[in-house]
PDB file of C-alpha atoms and ligand atoms in Angstrom:
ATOM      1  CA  UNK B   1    -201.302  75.375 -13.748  1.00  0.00           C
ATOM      2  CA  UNK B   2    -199.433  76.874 -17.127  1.00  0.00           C
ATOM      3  CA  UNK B   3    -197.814  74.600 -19.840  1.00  0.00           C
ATOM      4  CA  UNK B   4    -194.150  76.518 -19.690  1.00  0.00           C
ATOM      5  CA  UNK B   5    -191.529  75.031 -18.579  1.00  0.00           C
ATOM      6  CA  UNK B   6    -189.732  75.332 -15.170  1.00  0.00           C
ATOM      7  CA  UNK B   7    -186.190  75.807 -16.266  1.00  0.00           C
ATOM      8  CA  UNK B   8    -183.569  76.352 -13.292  1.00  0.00           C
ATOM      9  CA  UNK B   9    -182.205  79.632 -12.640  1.00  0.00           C
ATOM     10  CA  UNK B  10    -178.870  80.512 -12.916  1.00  0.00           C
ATOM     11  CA  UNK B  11    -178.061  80.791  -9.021  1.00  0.00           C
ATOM     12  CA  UNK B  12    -175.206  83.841  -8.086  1.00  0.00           C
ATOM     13  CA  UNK B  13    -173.916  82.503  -5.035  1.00  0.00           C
ATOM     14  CA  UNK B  14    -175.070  85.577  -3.233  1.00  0.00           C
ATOM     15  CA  UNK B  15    -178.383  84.693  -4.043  1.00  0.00           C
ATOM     16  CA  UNK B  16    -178.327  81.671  -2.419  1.00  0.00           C
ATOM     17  CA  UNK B  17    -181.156  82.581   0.277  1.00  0.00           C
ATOM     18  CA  UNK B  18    -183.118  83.983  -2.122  1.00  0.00           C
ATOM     19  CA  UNK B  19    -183.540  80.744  -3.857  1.00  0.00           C
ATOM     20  CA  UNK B  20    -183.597  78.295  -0.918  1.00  0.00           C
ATOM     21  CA  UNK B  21    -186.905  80.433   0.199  1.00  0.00           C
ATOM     22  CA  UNK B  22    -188.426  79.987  -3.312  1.00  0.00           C
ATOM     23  CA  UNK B  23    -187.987  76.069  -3.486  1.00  0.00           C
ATOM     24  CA  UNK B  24    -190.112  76.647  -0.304  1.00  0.00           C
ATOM     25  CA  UNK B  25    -192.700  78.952  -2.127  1.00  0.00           C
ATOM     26  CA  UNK B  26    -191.169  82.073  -0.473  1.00  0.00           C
ATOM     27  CA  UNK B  27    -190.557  84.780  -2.234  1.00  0.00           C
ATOM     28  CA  UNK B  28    -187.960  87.682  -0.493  1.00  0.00           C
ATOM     29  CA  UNK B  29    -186.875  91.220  -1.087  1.00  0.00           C
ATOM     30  CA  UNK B  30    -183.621  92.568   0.188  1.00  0.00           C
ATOM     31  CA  UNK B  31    -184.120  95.615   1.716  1.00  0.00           C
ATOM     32  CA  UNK B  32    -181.098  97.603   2.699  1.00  0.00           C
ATOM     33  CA  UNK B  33    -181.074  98.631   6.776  1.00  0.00           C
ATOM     34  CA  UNK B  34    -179.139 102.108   5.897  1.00  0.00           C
ATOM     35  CA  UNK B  35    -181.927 103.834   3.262  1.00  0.00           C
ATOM     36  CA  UNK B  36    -184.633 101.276   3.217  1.00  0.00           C
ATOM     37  CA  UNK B  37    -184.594 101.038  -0.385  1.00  0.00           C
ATOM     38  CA  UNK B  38    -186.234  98.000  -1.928  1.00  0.00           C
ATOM     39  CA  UNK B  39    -183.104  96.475  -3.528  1.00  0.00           C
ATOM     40  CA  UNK B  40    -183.671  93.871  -6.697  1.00  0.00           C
ATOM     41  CA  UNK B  41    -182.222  91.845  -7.632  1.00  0.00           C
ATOM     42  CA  UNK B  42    -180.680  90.225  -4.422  1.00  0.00           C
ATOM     43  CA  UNK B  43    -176.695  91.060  -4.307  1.00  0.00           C
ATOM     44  CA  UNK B  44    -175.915  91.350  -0.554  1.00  0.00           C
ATOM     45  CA  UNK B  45    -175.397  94.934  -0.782  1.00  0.00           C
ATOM     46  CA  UNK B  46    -177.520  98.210  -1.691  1.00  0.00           C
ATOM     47  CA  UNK B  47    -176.877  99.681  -4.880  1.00  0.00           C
ATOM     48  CA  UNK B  48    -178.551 103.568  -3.588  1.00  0.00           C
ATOM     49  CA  UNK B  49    -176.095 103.774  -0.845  1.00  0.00           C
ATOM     50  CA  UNK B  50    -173.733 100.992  -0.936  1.00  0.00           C
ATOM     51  CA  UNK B  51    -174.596  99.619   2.039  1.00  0.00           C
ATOM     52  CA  UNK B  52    -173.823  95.383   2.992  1.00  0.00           C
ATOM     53  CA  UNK B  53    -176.451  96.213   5.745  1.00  0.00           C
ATOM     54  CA  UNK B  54    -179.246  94.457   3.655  1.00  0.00           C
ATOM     55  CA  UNK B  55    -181.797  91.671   4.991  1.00  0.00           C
ATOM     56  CA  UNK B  56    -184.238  89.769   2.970  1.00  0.00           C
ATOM     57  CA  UNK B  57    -187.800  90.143   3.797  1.00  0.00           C
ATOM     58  CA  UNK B  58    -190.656  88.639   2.697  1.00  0.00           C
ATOM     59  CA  UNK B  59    -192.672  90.234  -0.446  1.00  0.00           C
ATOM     60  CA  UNK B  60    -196.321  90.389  -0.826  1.00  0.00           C
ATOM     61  CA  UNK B  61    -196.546  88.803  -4.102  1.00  0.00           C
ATOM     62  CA  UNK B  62    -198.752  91.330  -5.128  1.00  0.00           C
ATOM     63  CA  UNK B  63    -198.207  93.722  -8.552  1.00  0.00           C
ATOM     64  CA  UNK B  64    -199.555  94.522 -11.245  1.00  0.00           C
ATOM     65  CA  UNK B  65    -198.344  93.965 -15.177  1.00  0.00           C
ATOM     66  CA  UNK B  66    -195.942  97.098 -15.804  1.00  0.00           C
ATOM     67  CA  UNK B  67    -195.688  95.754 -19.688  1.00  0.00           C
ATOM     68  CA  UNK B  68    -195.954  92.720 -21.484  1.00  0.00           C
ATOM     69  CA  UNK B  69    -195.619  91.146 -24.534  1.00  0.00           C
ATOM     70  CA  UNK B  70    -197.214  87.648 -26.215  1.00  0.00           C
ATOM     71  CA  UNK B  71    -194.948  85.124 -27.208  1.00  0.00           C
ATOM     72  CA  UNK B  72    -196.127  83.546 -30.806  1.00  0.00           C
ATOM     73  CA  UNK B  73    -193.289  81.960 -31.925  1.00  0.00           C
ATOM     74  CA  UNK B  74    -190.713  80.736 -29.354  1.00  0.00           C
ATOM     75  CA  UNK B  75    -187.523  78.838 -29.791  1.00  0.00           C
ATOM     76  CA  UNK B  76    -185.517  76.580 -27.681  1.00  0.00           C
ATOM     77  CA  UNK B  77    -187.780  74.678 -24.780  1.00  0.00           C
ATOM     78  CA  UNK B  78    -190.596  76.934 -24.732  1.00  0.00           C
ATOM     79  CA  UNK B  79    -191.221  76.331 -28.821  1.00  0.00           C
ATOM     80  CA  UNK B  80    -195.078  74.326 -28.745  1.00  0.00           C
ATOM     81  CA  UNK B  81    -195.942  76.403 -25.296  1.00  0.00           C
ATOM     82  CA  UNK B  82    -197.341  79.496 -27.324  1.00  0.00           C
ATOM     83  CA  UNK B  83    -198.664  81.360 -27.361  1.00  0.00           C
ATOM     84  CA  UNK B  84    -197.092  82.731 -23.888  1.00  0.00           C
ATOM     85  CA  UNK B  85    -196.826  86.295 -21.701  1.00  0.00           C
ATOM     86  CA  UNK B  86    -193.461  87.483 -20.947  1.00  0.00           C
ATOM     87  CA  UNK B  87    -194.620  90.628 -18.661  1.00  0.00           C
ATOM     88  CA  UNK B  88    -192.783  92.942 -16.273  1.00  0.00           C
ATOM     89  CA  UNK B  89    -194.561  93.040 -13.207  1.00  0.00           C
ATOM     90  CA  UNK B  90    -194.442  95.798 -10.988  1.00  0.00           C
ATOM     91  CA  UNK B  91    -194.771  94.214  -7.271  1.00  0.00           C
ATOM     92  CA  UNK B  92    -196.250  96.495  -4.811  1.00  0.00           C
ATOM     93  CA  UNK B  93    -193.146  97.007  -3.146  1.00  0.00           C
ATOM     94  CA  UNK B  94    -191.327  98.704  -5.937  1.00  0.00           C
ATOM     95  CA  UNK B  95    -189.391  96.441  -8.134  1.00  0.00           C
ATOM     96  CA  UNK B  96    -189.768  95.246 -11.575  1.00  0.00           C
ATOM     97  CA  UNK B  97    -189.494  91.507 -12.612  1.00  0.00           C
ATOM     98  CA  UNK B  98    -189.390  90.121 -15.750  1.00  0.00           C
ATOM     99  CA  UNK B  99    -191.662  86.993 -15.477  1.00  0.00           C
ATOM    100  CA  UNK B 100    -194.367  85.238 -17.172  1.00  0.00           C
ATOM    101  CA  UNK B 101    -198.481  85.730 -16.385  1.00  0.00           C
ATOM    102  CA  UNK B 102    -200.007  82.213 -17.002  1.00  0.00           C
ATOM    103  CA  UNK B 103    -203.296  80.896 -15.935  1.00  0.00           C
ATOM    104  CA  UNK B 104    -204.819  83.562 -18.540  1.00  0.00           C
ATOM    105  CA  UNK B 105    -206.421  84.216 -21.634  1.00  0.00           C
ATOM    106  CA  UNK B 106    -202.859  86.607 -23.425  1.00  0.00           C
ATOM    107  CA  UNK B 107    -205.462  88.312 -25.792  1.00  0.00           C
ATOM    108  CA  UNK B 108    -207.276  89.404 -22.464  1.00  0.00           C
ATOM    109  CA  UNK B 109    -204.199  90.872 -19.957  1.00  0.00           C
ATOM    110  CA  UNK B 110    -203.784  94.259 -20.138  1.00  0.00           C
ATOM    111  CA  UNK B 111    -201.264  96.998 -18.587  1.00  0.00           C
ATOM    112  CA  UNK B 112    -201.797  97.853 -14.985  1.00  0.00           C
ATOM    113  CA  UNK B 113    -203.861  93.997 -14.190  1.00  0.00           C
ATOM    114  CA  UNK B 114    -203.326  93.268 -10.782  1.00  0.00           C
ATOM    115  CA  UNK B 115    -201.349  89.530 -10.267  1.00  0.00           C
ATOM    116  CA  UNK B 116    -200.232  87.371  -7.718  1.00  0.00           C
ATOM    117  CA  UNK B 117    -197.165  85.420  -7.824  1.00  0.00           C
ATOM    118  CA  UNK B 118    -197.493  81.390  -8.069  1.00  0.00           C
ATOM    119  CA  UNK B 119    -194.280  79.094  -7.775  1.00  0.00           C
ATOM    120  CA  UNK B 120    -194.285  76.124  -9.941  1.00  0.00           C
ATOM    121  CA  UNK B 121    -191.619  73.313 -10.150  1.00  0.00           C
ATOM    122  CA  UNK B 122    -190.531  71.599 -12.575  1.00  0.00           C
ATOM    123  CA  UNK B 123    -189.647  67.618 -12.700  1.00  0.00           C
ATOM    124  CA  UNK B 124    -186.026  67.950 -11.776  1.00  0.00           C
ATOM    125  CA  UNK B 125    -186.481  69.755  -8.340  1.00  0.00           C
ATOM    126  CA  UNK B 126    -186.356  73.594  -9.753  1.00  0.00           C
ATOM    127  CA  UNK B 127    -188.875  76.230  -8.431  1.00  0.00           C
ATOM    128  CA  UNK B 128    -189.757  79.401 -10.538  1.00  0.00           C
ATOM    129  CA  UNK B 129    -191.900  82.301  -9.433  1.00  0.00           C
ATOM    130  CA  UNK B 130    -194.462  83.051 -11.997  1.00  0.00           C
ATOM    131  CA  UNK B 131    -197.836  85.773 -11.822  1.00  0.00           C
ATOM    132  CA  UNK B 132    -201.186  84.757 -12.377  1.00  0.00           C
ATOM    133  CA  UNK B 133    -203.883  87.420 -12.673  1.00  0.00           C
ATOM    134  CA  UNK B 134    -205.973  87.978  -9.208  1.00  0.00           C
TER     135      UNK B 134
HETATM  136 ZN1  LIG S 201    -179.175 101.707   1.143  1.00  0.00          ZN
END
């Protein structure tokens, strides 16, 4: 369980699948039919070939931190959360996502940890993905 907040996401409307599976704890890839490339973020089409022929599949939730960075002096909501971890993680599947790692001591995460993702939600009904070290 972290302290951050759960702020909602900006939705695109072509992304609206994407986020109906993650108020259900689901967390999907689109992968494109044509090429099979691993395609994030979702956008209903695939940006190697061009493709519309995308589907969403379901991601492991496994990755491991690409980069991150603690958070010592934040600003807006997060200001009396620090400090934080604002972290790429690399899921196993390809893609990058910039995301928080919670659940962990920041002085102790280090490039190349493995994570899983967690969902949390937040009091008005959002969901966000988050990683948590395995
Ligand atoms: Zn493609």
């Amino acid at each position: 369980v972290t302290t951050l907040p759960v702020p909602r996401a900006p939705h695109l409307s072509e992304a609206e699948e994407f986020w109906k599976a993650v108020a259900a704890d689901t967390f999907l890839l689109e992968q494109c039919r044509g090429c099979t490339a691993v395609v994030w973020y979702p956008r209903g089409f695939c940006p190697s070939c061009g493709s519309t022929d995308v589907a969403l599949v379901a991601a492991s939730g496994e990755g491991s931190v690409y980069s991150f960075s603690v958070v010592h002096r934040a600003a807006g909501d997060y200001r009396g959360h620090e400090p934080y971890v604002v972290a790429y993680v690399e899921l196993d599947e390809g893609p990058r996502l910039l995301t928080n790692v919670v659940g962990c001591d920041p002085d102790g995460l280090a490039i190349g940890a493995r994570v899983r993702m967690i969902f949390e939600h937040g009091a008005d009904g959002a969901t966000l993905y988050r990683f948590t070290p395995v």
